[in-house]
Amino acid sequence: MELIETALNQSFEIGKKSLKFGEVATYIPELAKADKYSLGISLYLKNGATFNVGDVDTRFTIQSISKIINLIVAINRFGEGRVFDKVGAEPSGEAFNSLIELDTRHNKPFNPMINSGAIAVASMLVKHVSFEDMTELVQKICHDDEIVLNEEVYNSEMANISRNRSIAYLLESKGIMQAGVEESLEFYTKMCSLNVTAKNLARMAAILALDGIDPDTGEELVATRPTEIVKTIMLTCGMYDGSGEFALNVGIPTKSGVGGGLLSVADNRMGIGVYGPSLDSKGNCMAARPVMEHLSRALKLHIFDQTSPIDELFE
Ligand code: DON
C-alpha cells in the first residue's frame, strides 16, 4: 500500500536527521562499536505483509526489550498475582538503572521495565526456565534460529556489571530476590545479549498486536493476558522517564533497548521494529520519537485513534 510506503520512507528520512544528536552506549564497551548512523525500520502488518527500509537485517543485542519476554514468561508460569507481589506496575520517573527510588521510596521495584524490576523477574525465572528454553521461545516467535547469545556483548556487560549488581543486592536486602544474585544477573544479562534484527522485533511486536497469535499461521504463541499486561506496562513505563511524553505524542506501546532496538505495538494493526544505536540521554533510540511520531500521525496509529487508513487492508 502506497500510503504505508510513503509514511515509512518519510519517517526514515526524518529519523536519519536526528541520529547525529545522539551517542551510542559506552557503559557496555562492546556496544560502543555500533555505527551511530545506522537506522532500519521494519513493519509487520497483522495480515503478514511486511515493509522495510534501511538496516533491517543488521544484528544487534536486544538489551532491555528482553524484559518484556521475561515478564510474559514469568506471568505465564507464576500468574500475575505472584509476579506483581514482588514488582510494581508504576512509572518510576527515574532512569532505567536507578536504585534511588528502590532504596528510599519503596520496598519493591516500581515496574518490570526498569533494571531493578527486570532483575527481580529474572530471579523468579532462573531456577525454573533455562536460558536455552528462553532462546528457543524467542527463535520461535521471530521465526529465526539465528537468534543466539552474542558472547562478546555478554562478556563485556558481565565485566561491567557493578551497578546492576548493586541493584540486585539491594533487592536481596529487601527480600525481593527469589534466587542468588549472581545466577539471576547472569540470566538477565544473557537475555539482554540475544542478537536480533529490526525485522525480528517487528514480527515479535506483530504477535503482541494480535494478543499472542502468529499472524502467518494463526497459532497461539503467547497467552492473551500476559500480552495485555505487557502492552499496558510498555505504554506507561517502556520508555523510562520519557514514557509519558512518548505516550502523549506517539501513543503506541513501545520498549527500547540500549543496543538501539525499539519494539512498538500498534494494537490489532501492526508490529514495528527499529534499529538505531544512536541514543538520547535517557538511553532510548534517538530516532524513536521522530520516527514513531511520524508513523503514528501519518497512519493514525495512536492507541486512541479508532480508525486508521490501513484498517481497510484487513477487511
Ligand atoms: O542492564 C542493562 O543496563 C542493559 N543490559 C540493558 C539496559 C537497557 O537496554 C536500557 N534501555 N534502553
XYZ file of C-alpha atoms and ligand atoms in Angstrom:
327
model
C 0.000 0.000 0.000
C 1.444 3.308 -1.121
C 0.363 5.226 1.961
C 2.370 2.897 4.177
C 5.465 3.023 1.972
C 5.348 6.793 1.837
C 4.937 7.112 5.608
C 7.756 4.626 6.186
C 10.183 6.366 3.841
C 9.354 9.787 5.259
C 9.823 8.582 8.837
C 13.186 7.082 7.810
C 14.364 10.415 6.372
C 13.161 12.292 9.448
C 14.792 9.737 11.751
C 18.117 9.894 9.875
C 18.364 13.614 10.577
C 18.143 13.026 14.330
C 20.980 10.479 14.572
C 23.814 12.989 14.812
C 22.370 14.400 18.039
C 22.710 11.108 19.941
C 25.534 8.799 21.044
C 25.984 5.030 21.101
C 26.031 3.385 24.548
C 29.507 3.114 26.037
C 28.917 1.766 29.562
C 28.884 -1.689 27.947
C 32.137 -1.225 25.975
C 31.216 -3.678 23.227
C 28.131 -1.573 22.346
C 30.360 1.406 21.583
C 31.412 -0.368 18.365
C 28.000 0.235 16.755
C 27.655 2.711 13.900
C 25.614 5.593 15.231
C 24.394 6.456 11.742
C 22.682 3.087 11.251
C 18.910 3.136 11.008
C 16.422 0.467 9.983
C 12.648 0.372 10.293
C 10.541 -2.720 9.761
C 6.743 -3.013 9.734
C 4.883 -6.311 10.085
C 1.175 -5.958 9.470
C -1.434 -8.185 11.015
C -2.149 -9.733 7.618
C 1.511 -10.784 7.366
C 2.555 -8.038 4.902
C 5.963 -6.504 5.619
C 7.601 -3.201 4.737
C 11.271 -2.467 5.348
C 13.710 0.388 4.961
C 17.390 0.761 5.884
C 19.423 -1.534 8.161
C 16.706 -4.055 8.961
C 18.973 -7.137 8.772
C 21.787 -5.814 10.992
C 22.249 -7.930 14.145
C 22.336 -6.110 17.481
C 21.634 -7.090 21.064
C 18.047 -6.926 22.231
C 19.009 -5.473 25.667
C 16.027 -4.168 27.642
C 13.490 -5.355 25.097
C 14.138 -8.807 26.587
C 12.391 -7.530 29.732
C 9.045 -7.974 28.010
C 9.815 -11.596 27.129
C 10.914 -12.366 30.672
C 7.767 -10.739 32.022
C 5.490 -12.707 29.697
C 7.126 -15.999 30.657
C 7.006 -15.152 34.371
C 3.302 -14.264 34.240
C 2.562 -17.421 32.270
C 4.389 -19.565 34.738
C 3.592 -17.994 38.097
C 0.450 -15.922 37.446
C 0.192 -12.153 37.622
C -0.587 -12.142 41.359
C 2.735 -13.690 42.315
C 4.740 -11.587 39.870
C 3.227 -8.259 40.912
C 3.627 -9.195 44.552
C 7.359 -8.654 44.000
C 7.359 -5.968 41.283
C 5.153 -2.870 40.963
C 3.362 -1.511 37.908
C 4.021 2.215 38.304
C 6.276 4.508 36.261
C 9.343 5.388 38.318
C 10.172 8.750 36.740
C 13.817 7.785 37.202
C 16.494 6.446 34.846
C 16.402 2.774 33.810
C 19.308 1.853 36.052
C 18.314 3.925 39.062
C 18.253 2.429 42.536
C 17.419 5.582 44.430
C 13.644 5.129 44.466
C 14.079 1.487 45.435
C 16.289 2.470 48.322
C 14.364 5.437 49.653
C 10.742 5.357 48.489
C 9.562 1.831 48.031
C 10.354 -1.705 49.080
C 9.828 -3.234 45.677
C 10.882 -2.161 42.198
C 8.497 0.330 40.573
C 7.941 -1.742 37.423
C 9.369 -4.655 35.391
C 10.737 -2.431 32.575
C 13.486 -0.820 34.659
C 16.573 -2.785 35.619
C 15.560 -3.340 39.249
C 12.198 -4.801 38.251
C 13.678 -6.896 35.469
C 16.398 -8.318 37.706
C 13.681 -9.266 40.202
C 11.740 -11.020 37.397
C 14.932 -12.798 36.272
C 15.392 -14.065 39.828
C 11.917 -15.630 39.662
C 12.684 -17.390 36.376
C 16.257 -18.597 36.710
C 15.534 -21.736 38.739
C 12.580 -22.744 36.554
C 13.393 -21.908 32.938
C 16.725 -22.363 31.184
C 18.300 -19.700 29.020
C 18.174 -22.280 26.201
C 14.380 -22.588 26.575
C 14.044 -18.812 26.540
C 16.188 -18.586 23.396
C 14.060 -21.225 21.713
C 10.915 -19.268 22.521
C 12.386 -16.070 21.049
C 13.510 -18.001 17.954
C 10.009 -19.401 17.549
C 8.330 -16.021 17.995
C 10.683 -14.398 15.482
C 10.874 -17.372 13.072
C 14.656 -17.068 13.197
C 17.001 -19.695 14.607
C 19.979 -17.387 14.136
C 18.949 -15.534 17.279
C 21.704 -16.643 19.653
C 23.770 -15.250 22.508
C 26.197 -12.519 21.478
C 29.104 -13.670 23.636
C 31.189 -10.517 23.143
C 28.414 -8.250 24.373
C 27.526 -10.669 27.182
C 31.115 -10.820 28.448
C 31.502 -7.077 28.043
C 28.416 -6.401 30.172
C 29.327 -9.023 32.796
C 32.728 -7.348 33.184
C 30.983 -4.009 33.848
C 28.014 -5.087 35.923
C 28.682 -3.260 39.209
C 25.589 -1.104 39.003
C 23.196 -3.986 38.305
C 24.961 -5.997 40.991
C 24.298 -3.168 43.469
C 20.644 -3.176 42.436
C 20.458 -6.954 42.894
C 21.978 -6.810 46.377
C 19.608 -4.003 47.342
C 16.729 -6.181 46.114
C 18.119 -9.075 48.139
C 18.262 -6.910 51.263
C 14.554 -6.193 50.798
C 13.639 -9.862 50.347
C 12.650 -9.477 46.687
C 15.230 -11.772 45.058
C 13.946 -15.310 44.506
C 17.358 -16.753 43.609
C 21.015 -15.887 44.096
C 22.343 -12.540 42.908
C 24.966 -13.940 40.532
C 22.802 -16.561 38.800
C 19.974 -14.039 38.394
C 22.329 -11.425 36.911
C 23.756 -13.993 34.505
C 20.269 -14.962 33.317
C 19.155 -11.328 32.999
C 22.316 -10.340 31.102
C 22.198 -13.345 28.775
C 18.649 -12.407 27.802
C 19.853 -8.837 27.127
C 22.617 -10.246 24.898
C 20.429 -12.073 22.374
C 21.225 -10.963 18.840
C 18.183 -9.771 16.885
C 17.305 -7.624 13.866
C 14.714 -4.884 13.353
C 12.730 -7.423 11.312
C 12.709 -9.796 14.298
C 11.387 -7.048 16.578
C 8.642 -6.136 14.097
C 7.427 -9.730 13.997
C 7.539 -10.057 17.776
C 5.555 -6.811 18.047
C 3.008 -8.071 15.496
C 2.366 -11.114 17.683
C 1.771 -8.828 20.667
C -0.516 -6.682 18.494
C -2.562 -9.835 17.868
C -2.693 -10.806 21.554
C -0.224 -13.636 21.081
C -1.393 -15.064 17.738
C 1.101 -15.762 14.942
C -0.087 -13.591 12.006
C 1.090 -16.197 9.495
C -0.134 -19.464 10.986
C -2.889 -18.447 13.418
C -1.087 -20.417 16.143
C -1.242 -19.032 19.686
C 2.396 -18.421 20.657
C 1.718 -16.374 23.796
C -1.369 -16.358 26.038
C -3.647 -13.307 25.812
C -3.470 -11.946 29.369
C 0.338 -11.615 29.534
C 0.312 -9.742 26.222
C -2.301 -7.306 27.565
C -0.250 -6.705 30.690
C 2.971 -6.205 28.775
C 1.404 -3.744 26.314
C -0.073 -1.728 29.173
C 3.234 -1.512 31.015
C 5.083 -0.685 27.796
C 2.773 2.289 27.313
C 3.300 3.662 30.817
C 6.895 2.573 31.508
C 8.549 1.286 28.299
C 10.471 4.482 27.573
C 11.532 5.003 31.207
C 11.351 8.638 32.331
C 10.370 9.597 28.782
C 7.281 7.356 28.810
C 4.628 9.997 29.497
C 5.703 12.324 26.733
C 6.097 9.424 24.312
C 2.593 8.157 25.134
C 1.198 11.632 24.564
C 2.868 12.302 21.224
C 3.159 8.808 19.780
C 0.613 6.774 21.740
C 1.973 3.345 20.757
C 3.178 0.921 23.461
C 6.946 0.782 22.915
C 10.016 -0.729 24.532
C 13.565 0.409 23.933
C 16.964 -1.183 24.448
C 20.430 0.377 24.700
C 21.584 -1.761 21.772
C 19.473 0.639 19.689
C 16.382 -1.519 19.335
C 12.797 -0.392 19.571
C 9.733 -2.629 19.599
C 6.368 -0.916 19.098
C 2.927 -2.446 19.115
C 0.207 -0.696 17.103
C -2.539 -2.769 18.624
C -4.509 -5.019 16.281
C -2.782 -3.356 13.317
C 0.960 -3.941 13.101
C 4.268 -4.505 14.802
C 7.114 -2.042 14.313
C 10.803 -2.801 14.837
C 13.513 -0.142 14.709
C 17.294 -0.348 14.884
C 19.121 2.900 15.598
C 22.018 2.697 18.083
C 22.360 6.465 18.399
C 20.725 7.015 21.816
C 19.249 10.020 23.605
C 20.130 10.977 27.176
C 17.538 8.577 28.593
C 19.059 5.579 26.799
C 16.315 5.409 24.185
C 16.969 5.256 20.440
C 17.444 8.877 19.293
C 15.283 8.288 16.234
C 12.460 6.737 18.268
C 10.489 9.901 18.819
C 10.704 11.430 15.298
C 10.198 8.083 13.526
C 7.357 6.889 15.690
C 5.628 10.252 15.888
C 5.608 10.480 12.111
C 4.329 6.919 11.626
C 1.712 7.412 14.322
C 0.368 10.601 12.776
C 0.610 9.567 9.120
C -1.070 6.194 9.656
C -3.247 7.148 12.646
C -1.753 4.534 14.930
C -2.183 6.332 18.272
C -3.851 3.998 20.738
C -6.879 6.315 20.783
C -7.184 6.558 17.000
C -10.247 4.423 16.463
C -9.860 4.257 12.714
C -6.727 4.135 10.632
C -6.478 4.256 6.844
C -4.708 0.883 6.989
C -7.754 -0.828 8.511
C -9.256 -1.283 5.046
C -6.408 -3.704 4.268
C -7.755 -6.082 6.880
C -11.413 -6.092 5.804
O 21.091 -3.848 32.246
C 21.474 -3.038 31.424
O 21.907 -1.925 31.752
C 21.402 -3.404 29.966
N 21.691 -4.791 29.785
C 20.049 -3.097 29.404
C 19.618 -1.669 29.623
C 18.752 -1.120 28.549
O 18.641 -1.662 27.471
C 18.077 0.171 28.820
N 17.331 0.602 27.672
N 17.091 1.430 26.971
